[in-house]
Amino acid sequence: MPFVTASTQRGPYDVIIVGSGAGGGQTAYTLCMEGVRVLMLEAGRNYTPSKETAMFQTPDMAPLGGTATPDKSFGFYDATVDGGWEVPGEPYVTVPDKWGGHFTWWRARMLGGRTNHWGRISLRNGPYDFKPRSRDGLGLDWPITYDDVAPYYDKVEMLVGVYGGNESRENTPAGPGDTLLPPPAPLVSDHLLMQRAPRLGIAVLPGRRAVLTRAQDHRTIPAKLHPGNPRAQQILAQAMRNRSPCLWATPCGQGCSVAANYQSTTVHLPPALATGNLDIITHAMVYEVTTDKKGRANGVRFIDATTGRHEHAAARTVVLAASGFESARILLNSQSSRTPNGLANSSGLVGRYILDTVGSSVSGQIPLLESLPPLNEDAAGGLQVYVPWWLYQEQLAHKLPFPRGYHIEYGGGKTMPSVGTGANLEWLTGGSYGRKLKEDARRYYGSFVQFDGRGAMVPNDNCYLELDPVVKDQFGIPALRIHWQWGESEQRQAAHMQETFGAIVEAMGGRVGTPVVTDPVKAISSGGQMIHEVGGAIMGADARSSVTNRWSQTWDVPNLFVADGGVFPYNADKNPTLTIMALAWRMSDHILERMRRRDL
Ligand SMILES: Cc1cc2nc3c(=O)[nH]c(=O)nc-3n(C[C@H](O)[C@H](O)[C@H](O)COP(=O)(O)OP(=O)(O)OC[C@H]3O[C@@H](n4cnc5c(N)ncnc54)[C@H](O)[C@@H]3O)c2cc1C
Ligand code: SF4
């Protein structure tokens, strides 16, 4: 029985994993496939995408046409069944930045975490991204290189299934050639961007997303991922056969009942459970890592949210994968006479150097795309094409007023009509009614394009987490207090996004929906809005300047690991989740190696 409770857990376990999202799912998969007995503790409820996903429901079938509400900020059908910008009973505190802005923290509380909803954009960090300080003197280097992580990017791409082009660009690497699935066919709006952006010296590439454009190669991939392990190969082959290629018709944010896109609940957990080595306790809110007399981790304490009782689970090794900030919170709350400032915190850096992604957006209306006849509108439900950062050399030569770059996520096409489709056309029509309104709605439907910049952030001392001295959650666990302050470099980068997007809209023969924002302070999104928060338990080259070593293993407690974005010392422009999974796999291989040596 893989789903157990505090009283029916079947210890002793080799490893406890806290959290079941991208980091926890990948860790459970890798360890269980190699015969390790794992207990996963997840704060949220169980979730079964094949039964619960509102994949084929249309907006008209939902209350308020499925539109966003405060408790469903991404709409009624959002796959996040519990969680969002607010999690009832789980407050956090934010300290306003010097312009009065606040960090907002988006959390999922369910099996699979945020991977049930995420955008599935899966970009590799490049070589510069692992050594940013060595390149321009700012921020922090990772203690590892791209070459250390590249084999794990290959593995994750093959396992979860990522589409994209194999073309490499400066600091935009691709795998050896057979790790990516073919990209989807471009839409007419994609073709227009591909034709016009190069006029500005901007190259457009196929997007990369964790979505199956065709069935996975279940005959060869399992042997590549699990050489010498026939049982793992067999389990993975079956898991791959159980996934269907994309239907190109349903919004991925509602989840995918046919497992065509990556969710921990459809890709990582089913094969891990099929090994028989994984037990899961849901509704388990972990608040402390416990240690033995020698200071080694020996388990975790958690609250069973269904009974309110404090429980304990034991294992030889503990992996925190509760999402970056939450893992830092658990470490800070793991206080004892030996660790009054929290566990693994001899450096004083737990909670320090938190990061997000710089965001800024511009939309445009393109007359060339008006009144188009129905064309191929089968789209991937997300990034079809994108623009990787293209000005590395200009930055190195100090020709730009900010040090790090961004990529452009582009969207267009005729997405499923919903509340708001055909609204706010007055700036184009001057106002219309009746038959003319319907004609206008048809004319402009599909003529809008969207540019979202996603940019790198240099770590700074003003962004950090601490425990709030007063506020506690419903379980009595001290809440996080989040300090946040964008640097001026990031703000200038956001203003550059705005100007660039405006120029591209113009090159496409269009006009921007709202004026381009040139004030850097106003151009940037507020902290947390990109939902790419990382840091707080950073990895580094020595114990004084970091929390974990190059294997995501805490310096202070050798059998305690961090498998989420907490270990990032730098957040490149690339969306973080593919790197979280690659590092989790790399860390798991290290755990396996040490277990074989009886070192854990
Ligand atoms: C709308 C949206 C779009 C996104 N788009 C992209 C994208 O396109 N590309 C990209 O790279 N990233 C994207 N992200 C971010 C991505 O979802 C995260 O980077 C990724 O899920 C992080 O994985 P994780 O395992 O660290 O955390 P999560 O996926 O958040 O999982 C953490 C799990 O731990 C559980 N947990 C938390 N605290 C505790 C506790 N104390 N005890 C027990 N369990 C606990 C949570 O309930 C959760 O299930 C997006 C996120 C959102 C919300
Ligand atoms: S568009 Fe494809 S990947 Fe997305 S939910 Fe639908 S079938 Fe799944």
XYZ file of C-alpha atoms and ligand atoms in Angstrom:
661
model
C 0.000 0.000 0.000
C 2.110 3.000 -1.176
C -0.048 5.680 0.479
C 0.490 5.277 4.204
C -0.157 7.316 7.332
C 1.948 8.258 10.299
C 0.791 5.121 12.081
C 1.032 2.730 9.125
C 4.412 3.826 7.773
C 6.576 0.852 6.927
C 10.011 1.883 8.124
C 12.883 1.686 8.410
C 13.333 3.902 5.391
C 16.605 4.727 3.733
C 15.572 8.219 2.695
C 12.852 10.691 3.631
C 11.930 13.219 0.950
C 9.961 16.304 1.988
C 7.821 17.566 -0.909
C 6.601 15.914 -4.104
C 7.116 18.558 -6.809
C 9.867 18.694 -9.410
C 12.746 18.224 -6.964
C 11.058 15.678 -4.712
C 9.578 13.754 -7.643
C 12.908 13.489 -9.436
C 14.692 12.381 -6.270
C 12.075 9.733 -5.500
C 12.223 8.453 -9.076
C 16.002 8.123 -9.205
C 16.392 6.564 -5.758
C 13.442 4.154 -5.966
C 14.518 2.877 -9.387
C 17.802 1.858 -7.770
C 16.156 0.000 -4.904
C 16.283 2.644 -2.179
C 13.364 2.590 0.279
C 11.861 6.062 0.329
C 9.211 7.798 2.416
C 7.824 10.971 0.836
C 6.041 13.499 3.028
C 3.739 15.926 1.262
C 1.866 18.753 2.988
C -1.008 18.739 0.519
C -3.592 16.172 -0.470
C -3.330 13.310 -2.918
C -4.111 14.243 -6.530
C -4.841 11.901 -9.439
C -4.636 13.768 -12.768
C -6.256 10.989 -14.808
C -9.413 11.283 -12.696
C -9.415 14.885 -11.504
C -8.108 16.968 -14.366
C -10.624 19.343 -15.922
C -8.863 18.903 -19.219
C -11.825 18.957 -21.578
C -14.062 21.419 -19.747
C -14.556 24.698 -21.588
C -14.840 28.120 -19.920
C -18.600 28.357 -20.518
C -19.082 25.292 -18.282
C -17.550 27.012 -15.262
C -18.874 29.582 -12.770
C -18.152 33.134 -13.977
C -16.988 31.661 -17.272
C -13.971 30.178 -15.540
C -12.423 33.585 -14.981
C -9.775 34.228 -12.298
C -10.952 34.864 -8.744
C -8.899 35.602 -5.594
C -8.866 31.922 -4.589
C -8.310 30.700 -8.177
C -5.923 33.248 -9.592
C -5.332 31.273 -12.787
C -9.023 30.561 -13.357
C -11.596 28.072 -12.144
C -10.020 25.034 -13.823
C -6.443 25.640 -12.665
C -4.878 22.284 -11.858
C -3.747 23.682 -8.534
C -6.553 22.266 -6.434
C -5.055 23.707 -3.230
C -2.814 26.742 -3.075
C -2.143 29.964 -4.942
C -1.043 33.428 -3.876
C -2.708 32.794 -0.532
C -2.740 29.468 1.284
C -5.446 29.480 3.980
C -3.920 29.086 7.445
C -0.355 29.480 6.142
C 0.519 33.184 6.220
C 3.857 34.797 5.463
C 5.074 38.313 6.095
C 6.680 40.605 3.535
C 8.712 43.697 4.273
C 7.969 46.379 1.661
C 10.834 47.413 -0.604
C 11.910 51.037 -0.783
C 9.261 51.783 -3.427
C 6.500 50.131 -1.370
C 6.414 46.950 -3.477
C 5.866 43.559 -1.868
C 7.153 40.092 -2.610
C 4.316 37.681 -3.285
C 4.797 33.958 -2.775
C 2.852 31.442 -4.842
C 2.573 27.972 -3.299
C 0.875 24.742 -4.253
C -0.323 22.358 -1.552
C -1.012 19.056 -3.302
C 0.763 15.967 -4.497
C 3.035 17.085 -7.338
C 3.197 20.678 -6.094
C 3.451 23.369 -8.732
C 4.288 20.856 -11.472
C 0.592 20.172 -11.957
C 0.196 23.658 -13.347
C 3.598 25.039 -14.349
C 4.217 26.461 -17.843
C 6.522 23.529 -18.760
C 9.111 25.878 -20.290
C 12.333 23.905 -19.973
C 15.543 25.749 -20.836
C 19.043 24.625 -19.910
C 21.345 26.981 -18.075
C 24.398 27.648 -20.229
C 28.108 27.657 -19.322
C 28.102 31.397 -18.441
C 25.140 30.841 -16.120
C 27.165 28.575 -13.849
C 30.132 30.973 -13.677
C 28.630 34.464 -13.795
C 31.033 36.043 -11.314
C 34.075 34.702 -13.146
C 32.714 36.366 -16.267
C 31.721 39.828 -15.063
C 32.750 40.054 -11.406
C 29.207 40.215 -10.001
C 27.231 37.886 -7.766
C 28.242 34.320 -7.045
C 29.587 31.431 -9.087
C 28.145 27.972 -8.780
C 30.717 25.427 -7.561
C 29.894 23.328 -10.639
C 30.125 23.876 -14.382
C 27.753 23.309 -17.255
C 29.697 20.144 -18.106
C 28.935 18.749 -14.646
C 25.212 19.163 -15.192
C 24.920 18.513 -18.949
C 24.597 14.695 -18.656
C 21.729 15.232 -16.221
C 19.986 17.694 -18.512
C 20.210 14.960 -21.169
C 18.678 12.405 -18.818
C 15.868 14.640 -17.584
C 14.951 15.710 -21.102
C 14.737 12.077 -22.183
C 12.782 11.023 -19.122
C 10.168 13.761 -18.956
C 10.007 14.486 -22.701
C 10.908 17.997 -23.845
C 10.262 19.383 -27.311
C 12.498 21.940 -28.916
C 15.101 22.684 -31.546
C 18.561 21.197 -31.305
C 20.251 24.391 -32.412
C 22.755 25.731 -29.876
C 23.481 29.437 -29.515
C 25.883 31.373 -27.332
C 25.183 30.256 -23.750
C 22.061 28.469 -25.022
C 23.136 24.836 -25.244
C 21.277 21.813 -26.557
C 21.923 18.149 -25.817
C 23.730 15.688 -28.059
C 20.927 15.472 -30.617
C 18.511 12.807 -29.489
C 17.338 14.217 -26.160
C 14.658 16.584 -27.475
C 11.407 15.796 -29.246
C 10.519 17.682 -32.433
C 8.993 21.132 -31.866
C 5.370 21.822 -32.845
C 4.616 23.457 -36.185
C 4.760 27.259 -35.938
C 1.528 29.240 -36.021
C 1.093 32.050 -38.493
C 1.883 34.554 -35.718
C 5.099 32.612 -35.033
C 6.049 32.819 -38.705
C 5.561 36.562 -38.664
C 7.848 36.949 -35.650
C 10.439 34.670 -37.261
C 10.354 36.865 -40.342
C 10.409 40.301 -38.667
C 12.536 39.980 -35.501
C 15.721 39.196 -37.470
C 15.398 42.663 -39.014
C 16.358 43.918 -35.541
C 19.188 41.386 -35.229
C 17.053 39.141 -33.011
C 16.971 35.404 -33.759
C 13.879 33.320 -33.011
C 14.216 29.641 -32.070
C 11.727 26.834 -31.413
C 10.559 26.935 -27.805
C 11.396 24.151 -25.368
C 8.625 22.697 -23.250
C 8.078 19.489 -21.324
C 5.315 18.269 -23.642
C 5.315 15.117 -25.791
C 5.000 16.001 -29.472
C 5.132 12.276 -30.205
C 5.201 9.052 -28.210
C 8.381 8.513 -26.252
C 10.874 5.970 -27.507
C 10.174 3.334 -24.875
C 12.466 0.854 -26.641
C 15.765 2.689 -26.326
C 15.444 5.439 -23.677
C 14.993 3.132 -20.632
C 18.280 1.350 -21.377
C 20.058 4.686 -21.770
C 18.734 5.966 -18.465
C 19.110 2.770 -16.455
C 21.982 0.730 -17.915
C 22.392 -2.637 -16.216
C 19.059 -2.312 -14.389
C 16.484 -4.398 -16.324
C 13.744 -3.945 -13.747
C 14.005 -0.156 -13.880
C 14.059 -0.346 -17.669
C 10.901 -2.433 -17.700
C 9.075 -0.109 -15.305
C 10.084 2.978 -17.241
C 9.149 1.447 -20.603
C 5.667 0.716 -19.264
C 5.391 4.223 -17.785
C 6.340 5.702 -21.165
C 3.751 3.554 -22.942
C 1.148 4.871 -20.509
C 1.708 8.436 -21.705
C -0.052 9.805 -24.772
C 1.336 12.444 -27.149
C -0.198 15.907 -26.997
C -3.703 16.465 -28.390
C -2.933 20.150 -29.101
C -6.320 21.223 -27.922
C -6.526 21.739 -24.182
C -5.013 24.286 -21.784
C -2.006 22.690 -20.072
C -2.525 24.784 -16.923
C -5.638 22.704 -16.248
C -3.381 19.652 -16.012
C -3.036 16.784 -18.443
C -5.049 13.630 -17.840
C -3.294 11.805 -20.703
C 0.158 12.560 -19.220
C 1.354 14.281 -22.394
C 3.102 16.955 -20.411
C 5.371 16.697 -17.408
C 3.812 16.692 -13.979
C 5.479 14.956 -11.081
C 2.177 13.146 -10.542
C 2.115 11.670 -14.057
C 5.812 11.194 -14.864
C 7.950 10.811 -11.734
C 5.676 9.292 -9.137
C 3.957 6.469 -11.106
C 7.191 4.599 -11.954
C 8.637 5.347 -8.516
C 5.509 3.825 -6.953
C 5.650 0.877 -9.373
C 9.016 -0.126 -7.903
C 7.300 -0.801 -4.566
C 10.001 1.260 -2.881
C 8.030 4.464 -2.396
C 5.614 5.201 0.424
C 3.831 8.539 0.556
C 2.174 10.325 3.450
C -0.006 13.219 2.318
C -1.298 16.010 4.605
C 2.101 15.825 6.342
C 3.342 19.316 7.192
C 7.014 18.946 8.034
C 8.466 21.561 10.350
C 11.721 20.170 11.692
C 14.604 17.905 10.750
C 15.587 15.898 13.810
C 19.165 14.922 14.646
C 20.909 12.321 16.780
C 23.560 12.903 19.410
C 26.248 13.226 16.769
C 24.279 15.910 14.958
C 23.323 13.689 12.019
C 19.805 13.854 10.623
C 17.655 10.929 11.739
C 14.194 11.969 10.576
C 11.626 14.732 10.501
C 8.818 15.948 12.678
C 5.547 16.795 10.998
C 1.972 17.652 11.762
C -0.710 15.404 10.365
C -3.060 18.059 8.994
C -6.006 15.663 9.225
C -5.615 15.057 12.981
C -3.447 17.978 14.118
C -1.120 15.496 15.803
C 2.640 15.903 15.893
C 4.327 12.874 14.333
C 7.828 11.659 13.598
C 9.280 9.708 10.691
C 12.769 8.223 10.699
C 15.332 7.490 7.992
C 19.080 7.296 7.422
C 19.064 10.300 5.106
C 16.806 13.327 4.732
C 16.185 15.275 1.511
C 14.353 18.603 1.630
C 12.415 19.405 -1.550
C 9.588 21.507 -0.167
C 10.396 24.331 -2.663
C 13.250 26.752 -2.080
C 11.785 29.056 0.528
C 9.904 26.348 2.405
C 13.015 24.189 2.751
C 14.849 27.196 4.216
C 11.942 27.647 6.608
C 12.240 24.036 7.782
C 15.990 24.472 8.344
C 15.477 27.727 10.274
C 12.799 26.057 12.390
C 15.045 23.065 13.154
C 16.494 24.652 16.270
C 18.193 22.912 19.167
C 20.744 23.800 21.816
C 23.408 22.755 19.317
C 21.815 24.692 16.433
C 20.059 27.737 17.939
C 19.970 29.511 14.555
C 18.628 26.531 12.705
C 20.107 23.417 11.193
C 22.896 23.472 8.571
C 23.281 27.158 9.322
C 26.820 27.476 10.697
C 27.510 29.889 7.826
C 24.500 32.017 8.834
C 23.419 31.825 5.190
C 20.220 29.787 5.440
C 17.574 32.123 4.031
C 20.137 34.421 2.370
C 20.482 35.222 -1.326
C 16.944 34.547 -2.388
C 16.252 35.234 -6.042
C 13.407 35.505 -8.534
C 13.227 36.108 -12.279
C 12.948 39.617 -13.713
C 9.664 39.994 -15.565
C 8.150 42.584 -17.882
C 5.488 42.280 -20.574
C 4.144 44.096 -23.612
C 1.209 43.106 -25.795
C 0.608 44.227 -29.333
C -2.033 44.174 -32.038
C -0.918 43.222 -35.521
C -3.114 44.273 -38.498
C -1.498 41.597 -40.692
C -3.053 38.964 -38.421
C -6.599 40.373 -38.604
C -9.508 38.520 -40.230
C -7.406 35.472 -41.004
C -9.251 32.384 -42.236
C -9.004 29.353 -39.925
C -5.472 27.997 -40.257
C -3.448 25.514 -38.254
C -4.385 26.639 -34.762
C -3.260 23.377 -33.111
C -0.825 24.840 -30.663
C 1.244 23.618 -27.791
C -0.664 25.665 -25.239
C 2.512 27.572 -24.447
C 5.882 28.603 -25.772
C 5.992 27.590 -29.457
C 8.926 29.844 -30.367
C 11.147 32.067 -28.243
C 14.097 34.416 -28.349
C 17.193 33.491 -26.334
C 19.308 36.387 -25.043
C 21.339 37.697 -27.929
C 23.550 40.501 -26.533
C 26.174 38.626 -24.489
C 29.121 40.244 -26.259
C 27.674 43.751 -25.992
C 27.252 43.195 -22.265
C 30.787 41.930 -21.886
C 31.975 45.095 -23.607
C 29.874 47.172 -21.141
C 27.707 48.561 -23.915
C 24.477 47.932 -22.009
C 23.455 49.563 -18.699
C 22.801 46.203 -17.003
C 24.972 43.104 -16.682
C 22.762 40.074 -17.337
C 20.297 39.114 -20.021
C 16.774 37.890 -20.606
C 14.922 35.665 -23.005
C 11.614 36.475 -24.643
C 8.593 34.221 -24.285
C 6.238 34.923 -27.137
C 2.590 34.051 -27.592
C 0.010 34.543 -30.314
C -2.669 32.650 -32.199
C -6.322 31.927 -31.635
C -6.538 30.505 -28.159
C -9.805 29.128 -26.849
C -12.342 31.981 -26.499
C -13.147 32.831 -22.903
C -14.341 35.697 -20.756
C -12.504 38.734 -22.085
C -12.177 37.564 -25.681
C -13.490 40.426 -27.792
C -13.461 42.817 -24.810
C -11.452 46.037 -24.586
C -11.406 46.584 -28.336
C -12.414 50.247 -28.059
C -8.857 51.493 -28.569
C -9.029 49.802 -32.004
C -12.683 50.233 -32.953
C -13.556 53.503 -31.265
C -16.487 51.583 -29.727
C -19.039 49.412 -31.516
C -22.360 47.688 -30.795
C -24.559 44.880 -32.110
C -23.603 43.355 -35.459
C -20.561 45.633 -35.799
C -19.281 44.497 -32.378
C -19.494 40.854 -33.520
C -17.702 41.677 -36.756
C -15.013 43.506 -34.835
C -14.586 40.623 -32.396
C -14.082 38.223 -35.342
C -11.749 40.614 -37.117
C -9.420 41.128 -34.173
C -9.593 37.597 -32.718
C -6.122 36.106 -33.124
C -4.427 39.385 -34.036
C -2.910 39.987 -30.590
C 0.600 38.976 -29.610
C 2.284 38.922 -26.232
C 5.932 39.363 -25.250
C 7.042 38.286 -21.778
C 10.634 38.952 -20.754
C 12.249 36.592 -18.286
C 15.534 37.937 -17.010
C 18.469 37.012 -14.815
C 18.885 38.437 -11.329
C 22.181 39.098 -9.574
C 21.937 38.104 -5.881
C 21.962 40.965 -3.401
C 22.165 41.330 0.377
C 18.712 42.912 0.645
C 16.862 39.775 -0.386
C 16.584 37.278 2.438
C 14.285 35.174 4.601
C 13.976 34.988 8.355
C 11.451 33.581 10.788
C 8.865 36.108 11.826
C 9.040 36.567 15.611
C 5.251 36.787 15.953
C 3.331 35.285 13.054
C 2.738 31.549 13.043
C 0.750 29.321 10.722
C -2.353 27.370 11.741
C -0.111 24.588 13.033
C 1.859 26.940 15.286
C 4.954 26.885 13.055
C 6.751 30.257 12.776
C 6.051 31.891 9.408
C 8.591 33.331 7.011
C 9.337 37.022 6.822
C 10.474 37.863 3.294
C 12.777 40.807 2.590
C 12.993 41.817 -1.048
C 14.672 44.525 -3.088
C 15.334 44.478 -6.821
C 18.725 45.825 -7.824
C 18.939 48.759 -10.216
C 20.511 46.464 -12.810
C 17.391 44.347 -12.877
C 15.184 47.409 -13.206
C 17.206 48.706 -16.148
C 17.012 45.273 -17.713
C 13.189 45.424 -17.464
C 13.140 48.824 -19.181
C 15.275 47.335 -21.968
C 12.683 44.562 -22.328
C 9.940 47.129 -22.772
C 11.790 49.059 -25.440
C 12.757 45.885 -27.280
C 9.237 44.475 -27.253
C 7.862 47.797 -28.508
C 10.399 47.748 -31.353
C 9.474 44.175 -32.312
C 5.751 44.977 -32.361
C 6.556 47.873 -34.662
C 8.697 45.633 -36.892
C 5.682 43.316 -37.162
C 3.660 46.257 -38.422
C 1.619 46.497 -35.217
C 0.969 48.784 -32.278
C 1.405 48.210 -28.566
C -1.659 47.745 -26.372
C -0.383 50.074 -23.662
C 2.538 52.508 -23.886
C 6.022 51.085 -23.443
C 7.204 51.781 -19.878
C 10.626 53.404 -19.910
C 10.874 54.108 -16.166
C 12.979 51.170 -14.872
C 11.274 51.173 -11.466
C 7.852 50.823 -13.079
C 8.916 48.461 -15.866
C 9.777 45.548 -13.559
C 7.353 43.008 -12.099
C 7.131 42.847 -8.313
C 9.204 40.188 -6.541
C 7.752 36.680 -6.674
C 5.399 37.406 -9.577
C 7.367 35.178 -11.942
C 7.031 32.256 -9.465
C 10.667 31.318 -10.023
C 11.852 31.930 -6.486
C 15.088 30.126 -5.656
C 17.988 30.453 -3.201
C 18.020 30.404 0.579
C 20.223 27.308 0.939
C 22.813 28.090 -1.708
C 25.500 25.709 -2.871
C 29.102 26.843 -2.916
C 32.743 25.904 -2.808
C 33.251 26.136 0.962
C 31.332 25.862 4.216
C 31.789 29.498 5.206
C 30.132 30.958 2.124
C 27.369 28.459 1.382
C 24.888 26.024 2.909
C 25.466 23.001 0.664
C 28.379 21.630 -1.283
C 28.427 20.838 -5.007
C 26.282 17.746 -4.397
C 23.455 19.700 -2.687
C 24.602 18.095 0.573
C 24.596 20.399 3.570
C 28.080 21.123 4.842
C 27.090 20.784 8.487
C 24.968 17.617 8.318
C 26.355 15.080 5.840
C 23.147 13.052 5.531
C 20.929 16.088 4.878
C 20.379 17.260 1.285
C 18.405 19.993 -0.485
C 16.777 19.034 -3.805
C 14.882 22.165 -4.809
C 15.701 25.639 -6.067
C 17.052 26.535 -2.616
C 20.558 25.588 -3.735
C 20.695 28.115 -6.616
C 23.364 30.772 -5.930
C 22.285 32.545 -9.110
C 19.073 32.642 -11.126
C 19.879 32.929 -14.812
C 17.191 34.020 -17.243
C 16.398 30.358 -17.922
C 13.316 29.105 -16.079
C 14.584 27.060 -13.137
C 12.697 23.765 -13.117
C 14.727 21.755 -15.628
C 17.838 22.668 -13.629
C 16.108 21.728 -10.348
C 15.386 18.281 -11.787
C 18.877 17.850 -13.273
C 20.497 18.763 -9.949
C 18.127 16.479 -8.031
C 19.118 13.559 -10.263
C 22.810 14.412 -9.867
C 22.389 14.642 -6.081
C 20.537 11.311 -6.030
C 23.372 9.623 -7.914
C 25.717 10.976 -5.271
C 23.495 9.609 -2.480
C 23.461 6.216 -4.214
C 27.221 6.241 -4.541
C 27.675 7.089 -0.872
C 25.150 4.456 0.163
C 27.064 1.875 -1.841
C 30.206 2.936 0.023
C 28.181 2.668 3.276
C 28.979 6.294 3.843
C 25.387 7.362 4.467
C 1.800 29.225 -12.930
C 3.206 28.720 -12.879
C 3.947 28.652 -14.052
C 5.268 28.190 -13.999
N 5.940 28.051 -15.181
C 7.197 27.546 -15.169
C 7.870 27.277 -16.383
O 7.319 27.415 -17.482
N 9.144 26.815 -16.329
C 9.780 26.622 -15.142
O 10.945 26.225 -15.161
N 9.133 26.834 -13.966
C 7.873 27.278 -13.953
N 7.205 27.458 -12.764
C 7.922 27.177 -11.510
C 7.907 25.692 -11.194
O 6.610 25.255 -10.948
C 8.793 25.428 -9.977
O 10.114 25.874 -10.270
C 8.878 23.967 -9.614
O 7.623 23.397 -9.435
C 9.707 23.847 -8.338
O 9.722 22.519 -7.915
P 9.879 22.183 -6.364
O 9.886 20.710 -6.255
O 11.047 22.925 -5.826
O 8.617 22.840 -5.659
P 7.063 22.577 -5.817
O 6.718 22.112 -7.174
O 6.404 23.810 -5.333
O 6.774 21.377 -4.824
C 6.978 21.508 -3.444
C 6.041 20.553 -2.718
O 6.410 20.527 -1.351
C 5.252 20.577 -0.560
N 5.594 21.189 0.723
C 5.855 22.482 0.948
N 6.139 22.674 2.244
C 6.065 21.469 2.839
C 6.264 21.029 4.175
N 6.611 21.880 5.143
N 6.095 19.700 4.445
C 5.760 18.833 3.454
N 5.568 19.212 2.179
C 5.731 20.518 1.864
C 4.280 21.401 -1.359
O 2.945 21.131 -0.946
C 4.592 20.967 -2.770
O 3.803 19.863 -3.174
C 5.870 27.864 -12.760
C 5.102 27.913 -11.591
C 3.781 28.322 -11.648
C 2.966 28.315 -10.399
S -2.273 20.666 -24.857
Fe -1.284 18.658 -24.874
S 0.125 18.647 -23.098
Fe -1.306 20.372 -22.821
S -2.964 19.490 -21.554
Fe -3.615 19.248 -23.724
S -2.875 17.176 -24.317
Fe -1.827 17.738 -22.396
